[in-house]
Amino acid sequence: MKKFTVILILVMSMFMGGIAEATTLLDIRTSVRKYLFDNAPGLNSYQAFLNAQIDEAINQAQLFSLDMLPASANYNLVKTASLTIVNGQQDYAVPANFRKIISLAYNDKPAIQVKPEEFYSKVKSASLGKDPMFTILDSKIRLFPTPTTGLTAEVMFIAQPVDLTSEASVLSTLPEHDRLITMASIYFLMLASNNPTYAATIEKIVMNLVQSKATWYFNSNVIEKPLTTPQPVPATK
């Protein structure tokens, strides 16, 4: 019995040791400062940025990673919801805590998401029986064709990450993306501090990380592709 107990404790220790610890805002802020101190001494970056500036950049980086990486890269934030369809009603509220829709099935068929500026042109040329589609406007999902029978639409979406408001706040993204979050944070810091030269250098690192991660994340044997370039976020005045 004693031998069994020892073995059980060893197995449990091995299992617990393999679980990644949650990453906090303080962890990433420390990583950002260390990288700048080690790699950009000419910017005097270790002292130059306030904690609040770095924290804002980290929040931007967390959103950036969700927008750039395949949905399966942050599977913990992939959620589902059902929309109860009402006869003749075309617009439905987006799910709570929604950031972006991955897919939607309507009228027993997968619906195609189209840009708002393309919605009417697509609707005019669509077949009522074969081309279900949707767009997002005014915080609502607009379906086409307009429902005529009581059905259910199934929605899969990426949830909005938690705002990081204190040093103990835990990132919503998976710990394996910490380096991407760190480098993207530095990228946004460089943009906010009007340092386009160093921002361009960091951007290359960020996009290489995005591309390498996208290569290894699969969804039903189909490689999900990321976007091509990060979108600059204006500095907060």
Coordinates of N, CA and C in Angstrom, one line a residue:
M1 N 0.8 -1.2 0.0 CA 0.0 0.0 0.0 C 0.9 1.2 0.0
K2 N 2.0 1.2 0.8 CA 2.9 2.4 0.9 C 3.5 2.6 -0.4
K3 N 3.9 1.5 -1.1 CA 4.6 1.6 -2.4 C 3.6 2.2 -3.4
F4 N 2.4 1.7 -3.4 CA 1.4 2.3 -4.3 C 1.2 3.8 -4.1
T5 N 1.1 4.2 -2.9 CA 0.9 5.6 -2.5 C 2.1 6.5 -3.1
V6 N 3.3 6.0 -3.0 CA 4.5 6.7 -3.5 C 4.4 6.8 -5.0
I7 N 4.0 5.8 -5.7 CA 3.9 5.8 -7.1 C 2.8 6.8 -7.6
L8 N 1.7 6.7 -6.8 CA 0.6 7.7 -7.2 C 1.0 9.1 -7.0
I9 N 1.8 9.4 -6.0 CA 2.3 10.8 -5.8 C 3.2 11.2 -6.9
L10 N 4.1 10.3 -7.3 CA 5.0 10.6 -8.4 C 4.2 10.9 -9.7
V11 N 3.2 10.0 -10.0 CA 2.4 10.2 -11.2 C 1.7 11.6 -11.2
M12 N 1.1 11.9 -10.0 CA 0.4 13.2 -9.9 C 1.4 14.3 -10.0
S13 N 2.6 14.2 -9.5 CA 3.5 15.3 -9.6 C 3.9 15.5 -11.1
M14 N 4.1 14.4 -11.8 CA 4.4 14.5 -13.3 C 3.3 15.2 -14.0
F15 N 2.1 14.8 -13.7 CA 0.9 15.4 -14.4 C 0.8 16.9 -14.1
M16 N 0.9 17.2 -12.8 CA 0.7 18.6 -12.4 C 1.9 19.5 -13.0
G17 N 3.0 18.9 -13.1 CA 4.2 19.6 -13.6 C 4.0 20.0 -15.1
G18 N 3.2 19.2 -15.8 CA 3.0 19.5 -17.2 C 1.9 20.5 -17.5
I19 N 1.2 21.0 -16.5 CA 0.2 22.0 -16.8 C 0.8 23.4 -16.8
A20 N 0.6 24.1 -17.9 CA 1.1 25.5 -18.0 C 0.5 26.4 -17.0
E21 N 1.3 27.2 -16.4 CA 0.7 28.2 -15.4 C 0.1 29.3 -16.2
A22 N -1.0 29.9 -15.6 CA -1.6 31.1 -16.2 C -0.7 32.3 -16.3
T23 N -0.8 33.0 -17.3 CA 0.1 34.2 -17.5 C -0.6 35.5 -17.1
T24 N 0.0 36.3 -16.3 CA -0.6 37.5 -15.8 C -0.1 38.7 -16.6
L25 N -0.8 39.8 -16.4 CA -0.4 41.1 -17.0 C 1.0 41.4 -16.5
L26 N 1.3 41.2 -15.2 CA 2.7 41.5 -14.7 C 3.7 40.7 -15.4
D27 N 3.4 39.4 -15.7 CA 4.4 38.5 -16.4 C 4.7 39.1 -17.8
I28 N 3.7 39.5 -18.5 CA 4.0 40.1 -19.9 C 4.7 41.4 -19.8
R29 N 4.3 42.3 -18.8 CA 4.9 43.6 -18.7 C 6.4 43.4 -18.4
T30 N 6.7 42.4 -17.5 CA 8.1 42.1 -17.2 C 8.9 41.6 -18.4
S31 N 8.3 40.8 -19.2 CA 8.9 40.3 -20.4 C 9.2 41.4 -21.4
V32 N 8.2 42.3 -21.5 CA 8.4 43.5 -22.4 C 9.6 44.3 -22.0
R33 N 9.6 44.7 -20.7 CA 10.7 45.5 -20.2 C 12.1 44.8 -20.4
K34 N 12.1 43.5 -20.1 CA 13.4 42.7 -20.3 C 13.8 42.7 -21.7
Y35 N 12.9 42.5 -22.7 CA 13.3 42.5 -24.1 C 13.8 43.9 -24.5
L36 N 13.2 44.9 -24.1 CA 13.6 46.3 -24.4 C 15.0 46.6 -23.8
F37 N 15.1 46.2 -22.6 CA 16.4 46.4 -21.9 C 17.5 45.7 -22.6
D38 N 17.3 44.4 -23.0 CA 18.3 43.6 -23.6 C 18.6 44.0 -25.1
N39 N 17.6 44.4 -25.8 CA 17.7 44.6 -27.2 C 17.5 46.0 -27.8
A40 N 17.1 46.9 -27.0 CA 16.9 48.3 -27.5 C 17.5 49.3 -26.5
P41 N 18.7 49.2 -26.1 CA 19.3 50.1 -25.0 C 19.3 51.5 -25.5
G42 N 19.4 51.7 -26.8 CA 19.5 53.1 -27.4 C 18.2 53.9 -27.1
L43 N 17.1 53.1 -26.9 CA 15.8 53.8 -26.7 C 15.6 54.2 -25.2
N44 N 16.6 53.7 -24.3 CA 16.4 53.9 -22.9 C 15.0 53.4 -22.5
S45 N 14.6 52.3 -23.2 CA 13.2 51.8 -23.1 C 12.8 51.3 -21.7
Y46 N 13.8 50.8 -21.0 CA 13.4 50.1 -19.7 C 12.8 51.1 -18.8
Q47 N 13.3 52.4 -18.8 CA 12.7 53.4 -17.9 C 11.7 54.3 -18.7
A48 N 11.8 54.3 -20.0 CA 11.0 55.3 -20.8 C 9.5 55.1 -20.7
F49 N 9.0 53.9 -20.6 CA 7.6 53.7 -20.7 C 7.0 53.5 -19.3
L50 N 5.8 54.1 -19.1 CA 5.1 53.9 -17.8 C 4.4 52.6 -17.9
N51 N 4.1 52.0 -16.7 CA 3.4 50.8 -16.6 C 2.1 50.9 -17.4
A52 N 1.4 52.0 -17.2 CA 0.1 52.2 -17.9 C 0.2 52.1 -19.4
Q53 N 1.3 52.6 -20.0 CA 1.5 52.6 -21.4 C 1.7 51.1 -21.9
I54 N 2.6 50.4 -21.1 CA 2.8 49.0 -21.5 C 1.6 48.2 -21.3
D55 N 0.8 48.4 -20.3 CA -0.4 47.7 -20.0 C -1.4 47.9 -21.2
E56 N -1.5 49.1 -21.6 CA -2.5 49.4 -22.8 C -2.0 48.6 -24.0
A57 N -0.7 48.6 -24.3 CA -0.2 47.9 -25.4 C -0.4 46.4 -25.3
I58 N -0.3 45.8 -24.1 CA -0.6 44.4 -23.9 C -2.1 44.1 -24.2
N59 N -3.0 44.9 -23.7 CA -4.4 44.7 -24.0 C -4.6 44.7 -25.5
Q60 N -3.9 45.7 -26.2 CA -4.1 45.7 -27.7 C -3.5 44.5 -28.3
A61 N -2.4 44.0 -27.8 CA -1.7 42.8 -28.3 C -2.6 41.5 -28.1
Q62 N -3.3 41.5 -27.0 CA -4.2 40.3 -26.8 C -5.3 40.3 -27.8
L63 N -5.9 41.4 -28.1 CA -6.9 41.5 -29.2 C -6.3 41.2 -30.5
F64 N -5.1 41.7 -30.8 CA -4.4 41.5 -32.1 C -4.2 40.0 -32.3
S65 N -3.8 39.3 -31.3 CA -3.5 37.9 -31.4 C -4.8 37.1 -31.8
L66 N -5.9 37.5 -31.2 CA -7.2 36.8 -31.5 C -7.6 37.1 -32.9
D67 N -7.3 38.3 -33.4 CA -7.7 38.6 -34.7 C -6.8 38.0 -35.8
M68 N -5.6 37.8 -35.4 CA -4.6 37.3 -36.4 C -4.4 35.8 -36.5
L69 N -4.5 35.1 -35.4 CA -4.3 33.7 -35.3 C -5.6 32.9 -35.7
P70 N -5.4 31.7 -36.2 CA -6.6 30.9 -36.5 C -7.4 30.7 -35.2
A71 N -8.7 30.4 -35.4 CA -9.6 30.3 -34.2 C -9.1 29.2 -33.3
S72 N -8.6 28.1 -33.9 CA -8.2 26.9 -33.1 C -7.0 27.2 -32.2
A73 N -6.3 28.3 -32.5 CA -5.1 28.6 -31.7 C -5.4 29.1 -30.3
N74 N -6.6 29.6 -30.1 CA -7.1 29.9 -28.8 C -8.5 29.2 -28.6
Y75 N -8.4 27.9 -28.7 CA -9.7 27.1 -28.6 C -10.5 27.3 -27.3
N76 N -9.8 27.8 -26.3 CA -10.5 28.1 -25.0 C -11.5 29.2 -25.1
L77 N -11.3 30.1 -26.2 CA -12.3 31.2 -26.4 C -13.3 30.9 -27.5
V78 N -13.3 29.7 -28.0 CA -14.3 29.4 -29.1 C -15.5 29.0 -28.3
K79 N -16.6 29.7 -28.6 CA -17.9 29.4 -27.9 C -19.0 29.2 -29.0
T80 N -20.1 28.6 -28.5 CA -21.3 28.4 -29.4 C -22.5 29.0 -28.8
A81 N -23.5 29.4 -29.6 CA -24.8 29.9 -29.2 C -25.8 29.6 -30.2
S82 N -27.1 29.6 -29.8 CA -28.2 29.3 -30.7 C -29.1 30.6 -30.8
L83 N -29.5 30.9 -32.0 CA -30.5 32.0 -32.2 C -31.8 31.4 -32.5
T84 N -32.8 31.7 -31.7 CA -34.2 31.3 -32.0 C -34.8 32.2 -33.0
I85 N -35.0 31.6 -34.2 CA -35.5 32.3 -35.3 C -37.0 32.6 -35.2
V86 N -37.4 33.9 -35.6 CA -38.7 34.3 -35.5 C -39.2 34.6 -37.0
N87 N -40.4 34.1 -37.3 CA -40.9 34.3 -38.7 C -40.8 35.8 -39.1
G88 N -40.2 36.1 -40.2 CA -40.2 37.5 -40.7 C -39.1 38.4 -40.1
Q89 N -38.4 37.9 -39.1 CA -37.4 38.7 -38.4 C -36.0 38.5 -39.0
Q90 N -35.4 39.5 -39.5 CA -34.1 39.4 -40.2 C -32.9 39.6 -39.2
D91 N -33.1 40.5 -38.2 CA -32.0 40.9 -37.3 C -32.0 40.2 -36.0
Y92 N -30.8 39.8 -35.5 CA -30.8 39.1 -34.2 C -29.5 39.6 -33.4
A93 N -29.6 39.7 -32.1 CA -28.5 40.2 -31.3 C -27.3 39.3 -31.4
V94 N -26.1 39.8 -31.4 CA -25.0 39.0 -31.4 C -24.9 38.3 -30.0
P95 N -24.2 37.2 -29.9 CA -24.0 36.5 -28.6 C -23.3 37.4 -27.6
A96 N -23.6 37.2 -26.3 CA -23.0 38.0 -25.3 C -21.5 37.6 -25.3
N97 N -20.7 38.7 -25.0 CA -19.2 38.5 -24.9 C -18.6 38.1 -26.3
F98 N -19.3 38.6 -27.4 CA -18.9 38.3 -28.7 C -17.7 39.2 -29.2
R99 N -16.7 38.6 -29.9 CA -15.7 39.4 -30.6 C -15.9 39.2 -32.1
K100 N -15.8 38.0 -32.6 CA -16.1 37.8 -34.0 C -16.7 36.4 -34.2
I101 N -17.5 36.3 -35.3 CA -18.1 35.0 -35.6 C -17.2 34.2 -36.5
I102 N -17.1 32.9 -36.2 CA -16.3 32.0 -37.0 C -17.2 31.4 -38.0
S103 N -18.4 30.9 -37.6 CA -19.3 30.3 -38.6 C -20.7 30.4 -38.1
L104 N -21.6 30.2 -39.0 CA -23.0 30.3 -38.7 C -23.8 29.3 -39.6
A105 N -24.6 28.5 -39.0 CA -25.5 27.6 -39.8 C -26.9 28.1 -39.7
Y106 N -27.6 28.2 -40.8 CA -28.9 28.7 -40.9 C -29.7 28.0 -41.9
N107 N -31.0 27.7 -41.6 CA -31.8 27.0 -42.6 C -31.2 25.6 -43.0
D108 N -30.5 25.0 -42.0 CA -29.8 23.7 -42.2 C -28.7 23.8 -43.2
K109 N -28.1 25.0 -43.4 CA -27.0 25.1 -44.3 C -26.0 26.1 -43.7
P110 N -24.7 25.9 -44.0 CA -23.7 26.9 -43.6 C -24.0 28.2 -44.3
A111 N -24.0 29.3 -43.5 CA -24.2 30.6 -44.1 C -22.9 31.3 -44.4
I112 N -22.8 32.1 -45.4 CA -21.6 32.8 -45.8 C -21.6 34.2 -45.2
Q113 N -20.5 34.6 -44.5 CA -20.5 35.9 -43.9 C -19.9 36.9 -45.0
V114 N -20.6 38.0 -45.2 CA -20.2 39.0 -46.2 C -20.0 40.3 -45.5
K115 N -19.2 41.2 -46.1 CA -19.0 42.5 -45.5 C -20.2 43.3 -45.6
P116 N -20.5 44.2 -44.7 CA -21.6 45.1 -44.8 C -21.8 45.8 -46.1
E117 N -20.6 46.3 -46.6 CA -20.7 47.1 -47.8 C -21.0 46.2 -49.1
E118 N -20.9 44.9 -48.9 CA -21.2 44.0 -50.0 C -22.6 43.3 -49.9
F119 N -23.2 43.5 -48.7 CA -24.4 42.7 -48.4 C -25.5 42.9 -49.4
Y120 N -25.9 44.1 -49.7 CA -27.0 44.3 -50.6 C -26.7 43.8 -52.0
S121 N -25.5 44.0 -52.5 CA -25.2 43.5 -53.8 C -25.2 42.0 -53.9
K122 N -24.8 41.3 -52.8 CA -24.8 39.9 -52.7 C -26.3 39.4 -52.6
V123 N -27.1 40.1 -51.8 CA -28.5 39.7 -51.7 C -29.2 39.8 -53.0
K124 N -29.0 40.8 -53.8 CA -29.7 41.0 -55.1 C -29.4 39.9 -56.1
S125 N -28.2 39.3 -56.0 CA -27.8 38.3 -56.9 C -27.9 36.9 -56.4
A126 N -28.3 36.8 -55.1 CA -28.4 35.5 -54.5 C -29.6 34.7 -54.9
S127 N -29.5 33.4 -54.7 CA -30.7 32.5 -54.9 C -31.3 32.3 -53.5
L128 N -32.6 32.5 -53.4 CA -33.3 32.4 -52.1 C -33.2 31.1 -51.5
G129 N -33.1 30.0 -52.3 CA -33.1 28.7 -51.8 C -31.7 28.1 -51.5
K130 N -30.7 28.8 -52.1 CA -29.4 28.1 -52.0 C -28.3 28.9 -51.4
D131 N -28.5 30.2 -51.1 CA -27.4 31.1 -50.7 C -27.7 31.8 -49.3
P132 N -27.8 31.0 -48.2 CA -27.9 31.7 -46.9 C -26.7 32.5 -46.6
M133 N -26.8 33.7 -46.1 CA -25.7 34.5 -45.8 C -26.1 35.4 -44.6
F134 N -25.0 36.1 -44.1 CA -25.3 37.0 -43.0 C -24.2 38.1 -42.9
T135 N -24.5 39.1 -42.3 CA -23.5 40.2 -42.0 C -23.7 40.7 -40.6
I136 N -22.8 41.5 -40.1 CA -22.9 42.1 -38.8 C -23.1 43.6 -38.9
L137 N -24.1 44.1 -38.3 CA -24.4 45.6 -38.3 C -25.1 46.0 -37.1
D138 N -24.8 47.1 -36.5 CA -25.5 47.7 -35.4 C -25.6 46.6 -34.2
S139 N -24.5 45.9 -34.0 CA -24.4 44.9 -33.0 C -25.5 43.8 -33.2
K140 N -25.8 43.5 -34.4 CA -26.8 42.5 -34.7 C -26.3 41.7 -35.9
I141 N -26.9 40.4 -35.9 CA -26.6 39.5 -37.1 C -27.8 39.7 -38.0
R142 N -27.6 40.0 -39.2 CA -28.6 40.1 -40.2 C -28.6 38.9 -41.1
L143 N -29.7 38.2 -41.2 CA -29.7 36.9 -42.0 C -30.4 37.2 -43.3
F144 N -29.9 36.4 -44.3 CA -30.6 36.4 -45.6 C -30.6 34.9 -46.1
P145 N -31.7 34.4 -46.6 CA -33.0 35.1 -46.8 C -33.7 35.4 -45.4
T146 N -34.7 36.3 -45.4 CA -35.5 36.6 -44.2 C -36.2 35.3 -43.8
P147 N -36.1 34.9 -42.6 CA -36.8 33.7 -42.1 C -38.3 33.7 -42.3
T148 N -38.8 32.6 -42.8 CA -40.3 32.5 -43.0 C -40.9 31.4 -42.1
T149 N -40.0 30.6 -41.5 CA -40.4 29.5 -40.6 C -39.6 29.5 -39.3
G150 N -40.1 29.0 -38.3 CA -39.4 28.9 -37.0 C -38.3 27.9 -37.0
L151 N -37.0 28.4 -37.1 CA -35.9 27.6 -37.1 C -34.9 28.0 -36.0
T152 N -33.7 27.4 -36.0 CA -32.7 27.8 -35.1 C -31.4 28.0 -35.9
A153 N -30.7 29.1 -35.6 CA -29.4 29.3 -36.2 C -28.3 29.0 -35.2
E154 N -27.3 28.2 -35.6 CA -26.2 27.9 -34.7 C -25.0 28.8 -35.0
V155 N -24.5 29.4 -34.0 CA -23.4 30.3 -34.2 C -22.2 29.8 -33.4
M156 N -21.0 29.9 -34.0 CA -19.7 29.6 -33.4 C -18.9 30.9 -33.4
F157 N -18.4 31.3 -32.3 CA -17.7 32.6 -32.3 C -16.5 32.7 -31.3
I158 N -15.7 33.7 -31.5 CA -14.6 33.9 -30.6 C -15.1 34.9 -29.5
A159 N -14.9 34.6 -28.3 CA -15.3 35.4 -27.2 C -14.4 36.6 -27.0
Q160 N -14.9 37.7 -26.5 CA -14.1 38.9 -26.2 C -13.2 38.5 -25.0
P161 N -11.9 38.8 -25.1 CA -11.0 38.5 -24.0 C -11.3 39.5 -22.8
V162 N -10.9 39.0 -21.6 CA -11.0 39.8 -20.4 C -10.0 41.0 -20.5
D163 N -10.5 42.2 -20.1 CA -9.6 43.4 -20.0 C -8.6 43.1 -18.9
L164 N -7.4 43.4 -19.1 CA -6.3 43.3 -18.1 C -6.2 44.6 -17.4
T165 N -6.7 44.6 -16.2 CA -6.9 45.9 -15.4 C -6.0 45.9 -14.2
S166 N -5.4 44.8 -13.8 CA -4.5 44.8 -12.7 C -3.3 43.8 -13.0
E167 N -2.3 43.9 -12.2 CA -1.1 43.1 -12.4 C -1.4 41.6 -12.3
A168 N -2.5 41.3 -11.5 CA -2.8 39.9 -11.3 C -3.8 39.4 -12.4
S169 N -4.3 40.3 -13.3 CA -5.2 39.9 -14.3 C -4.6 38.8 -15.2
V170 N -5.3 37.7 -15.5 CA -4.8 36.6 -16.3 C -5.2 36.8 -17.7
L171 N -4.3 36.6 -18.6 CA -4.6 36.7 -20.0 C -5.6 35.7 -20.5
S172 N -6.4 36.0 -21.4 CA -7.4 35.1 -22.0 C -6.7 34.2 -23.0
T173 N -5.7 34.7 -23.6 CA -5.0 33.8 -24.6 C -4.2 32.8 -23.9
L174 N -3.9 31.7 -24.7 CA -3.2 30.6 -24.1 C -1.7 30.9 -23.8
P175 N -1.1 30.3 -22.8 CA 0.3 30.7 -22.4 C 1.3 30.4 -23.5
E176 N 1.0 29.5 -24.4 CA 1.9 29.2 -25.5 C 2.1 30.4 -26.5
H177 N 1.2 31.4 -26.4 CA 1.3 32.6 -27.2 C 1.9 33.8 -26.5
D178 N 2.5 33.5 -25.4 CA 3.1 34.6 -24.6 C 4.1 35.4 -25.4
R179 N 5.0 34.7 -26.1 CA 6.0 35.5 -26.8 C 5.4 36.4 -27.9
L180 N 4.4 35.9 -28.6 CA 3.7 36.7 -29.6 C 3.1 37.9 -28.9
I181 N 2.4 37.7 -27.7 CA 1.8 38.8 -27.0 C 2.9 39.8 -26.6
T182 N 4.0 39.3 -26.2 CA 5.1 40.2 -25.8 C 5.6 41.1 -26.9
M183 N 5.9 40.4 -28.1 CA 6.4 41.1 -29.2 C 5.4 42.1 -29.8
A184 N 4.1 41.7 -29.9 CA 3.1 42.6 -30.4 C 2.9 43.8 -29.5
S185 N 3.1 43.6 -28.2 CA 3.0 44.7 -27.2 C 4.1 45.7 -27.5
I186 N 5.3 45.2 -27.8 CA 6.4 46.1 -28.1 C 6.1 46.8 -29.4
Y187 N 5.5 46.1 -30.4 CA 5.2 46.8 -31.7 C 4.2 48.0 -31.4
F188 N 3.2 47.7 -30.6 CA 2.2 48.8 -30.4 C 2.9 50.0 -29.6
L189 N 3.8 49.6 -28.7 CA 4.5 50.6 -27.9 C 5.3 51.5 -28.9
M190 N 6.0 50.9 -29.8 CA 6.8 51.7 -30.8 C 5.9 52.6 -31.6
L191 N 4.8 52.1 -32.0 CA 3.9 52.9 -32.8 C 3.4 54.1 -32.0
A192 N 3.0 53.8 -30.7 CA 2.5 54.9 -29.8 C 3.6 55.9 -29.5
S193 N 4.9 55.5 -29.5 CA 6.0 56.4 -29.2 C 6.6 57.0 -30.4
N194 N 5.9 56.8 -31.6 CA 6.4 57.4 -32.8 C 7.8 57.0 -33.2
N195 N 8.0 55.7 -33.2 CA 9.3 55.1 -33.5 C 9.1 54.1 -34.6
P196 N 8.8 54.5 -35.9 CA 8.4 53.6 -36.9 C 9.5 52.7 -37.4
T197 N 10.8 53.1 -37.2 CA 11.9 52.3 -37.6 C 12.0 51.0 -36.8
Y198 N 11.9 51.2 -35.5 CA 12.0 50.0 -34.6 C 10.7 49.2 -34.7
A199 N 9.6 49.9 -34.9 CA 8.3 49.2 -35.1 C 8.3 48.3 -36.3
A200 N 9.0 48.7 -37.4 CA 9.1 47.9 -38.6 C 9.9 46.6 -38.3
T201 N 10.9 46.8 -37.5 CA 11.8 45.6 -37.1 C 11.0 44.6 -36.3
I202 N 10.2 45.1 -35.3 CA 9.4 44.2 -34.5 C 8.3 43.6 -35.3
E203 N 7.7 44.4 -36.2 CA 6.6 43.8 -37.0 C 7.0 42.6 -37.7
K204 N 8.2 42.5 -38.2 CA 8.7 41.3 -39.0 C 8.7 40.1 -38.0
I205 N 9.2 40.3 -36.8 CA 9.2 39.3 -35.8 C 7.8 38.8 -35.5
V206 N 6.9 39.8 -35.3 CA 5.5 39.4 -35.0 C 4.9 38.6 -36.1
M207 N 5.1 39.0 -37.3 CA 4.4 38.3 -38.4 C 5.0 37.0 -38.6
N208 N 6.3 36.8 -38.4 CA 6.9 35.5 -38.5 C 6.3 34.5 -37.4
L209 N 6.1 35.1 -36.2 CA 5.5 34.3 -35.2 C 4.0 33.9 -35.5
V210 N 3.3 34.8 -36.1 CA 1.9 34.5 -36.5 C 1.9 33.5 -37.6
Q211 N 2.8 33.6 -38.6 CA 2.8 32.6 -39.7 C 3.2 31.2 -39.2
S212 N 4.2 31.2 -38.3 CA 4.7 29.9 -37.8 C 3.6 29.2 -37.0
K213 N 2.8 29.9 -36.2 CA 1.8 29.4 -35.4 C 0.6 28.9 -36.3
A214 N 0.3 29.7 -37.3 CA -0.8 29.4 -38.2 C -0.5 28.1 -39.0
T215 N 0.8 27.8 -39.2 CA 1.1 26.6 -39.9 C 0.8 25.3 -39.1
W216 N 0.8 25.4 -37.8 CA 0.7 24.2 -37.0 C -0.7 24.0 -36.4
Y217 N -1.6 25.0 -36.6 CA -3.0 24.8 -36.1 C -3.9 24.3 -37.2
F218 N -4.6 23.2 -36.9 CA -5.4 22.6 -37.9 C -6.9 22.5 -37.4
N219 N -7.8 22.6 -38.4 CA -9.2 22.4 -38.1 C -9.7 21.4 -39.1
S220 N -10.0 20.2 -38.7 CA -10.5 19.2 -39.6 C -9.7 19.0 -40.9
N221 N -8.3 18.9 -40.7 CA -7.4 18.7 -41.8 C -7.2 20.0 -42.7
V222 N -7.8 21.1 -42.4 CA -7.7 22.3 -43.2 C -6.9 23.3 -42.4
I223 N -5.8 23.8 -43.0 CA -4.9 24.8 -42.3 C -5.7 26.1 -42.3
E224 N -5.9 26.7 -41.1 CA -6.5 28.0 -41.1 C -5.5 29.1 -41.3
K225 N -5.7 30.0 -42.2 CA -4.8 31.0 -42.6 C -5.0 32.3 -41.8
P226 N -4.0 33.0 -41.3 CA -4.1 34.2 -40.6 C -4.3 35.4 -41.6
L227 N -4.5 36.6 -41.1 CA -4.4 37.8 -42.0 C -3.0 38.0 -42.3
T228 N -2.7 39.0 -43.2 CA -1.4 39.2 -43.7 C -0.5 40.2 -43.0
T229 N -1.2 41.3 -42.5 CA -0.4 42.3 -41.8 C -1.1 42.8 -40.6
P230 N -0.4 43.2 -39.5 CA -1.1 43.8 -38.4 C -1.7 45.2 -38.7
Q231 N -2.7 45.5 -38.1 CA -3.4 46.8 -38.2 C -2.9 47.7 -37.1
P232 N -2.3 48.8 -37.4 CA -1.9 49.8 -36.4 C -3.0 50.3 -35.5
V233 N -2.8 50.4 -34.2 CA -3.8 50.9 -33.3 C -3.4 52.3 -32.9
P234 N -4.2 53.4 -33.1 CA -3.8 54.7 -32.8 C -3.5 54.8 -31.3
A235 N -2.5 55.6 -31.0 CA -2.1 55.8 -29.6 C -3.2 56.6 -28.9
T236 N -3.5 56.2 -27.6 CA -4.5 56.9 -26.8 C -3.9 58.3 -26.4
K237 N -4.8 59.3 -26.6 CA -4.3 60.7 -26.3 C -4.4 60.9 -24.8

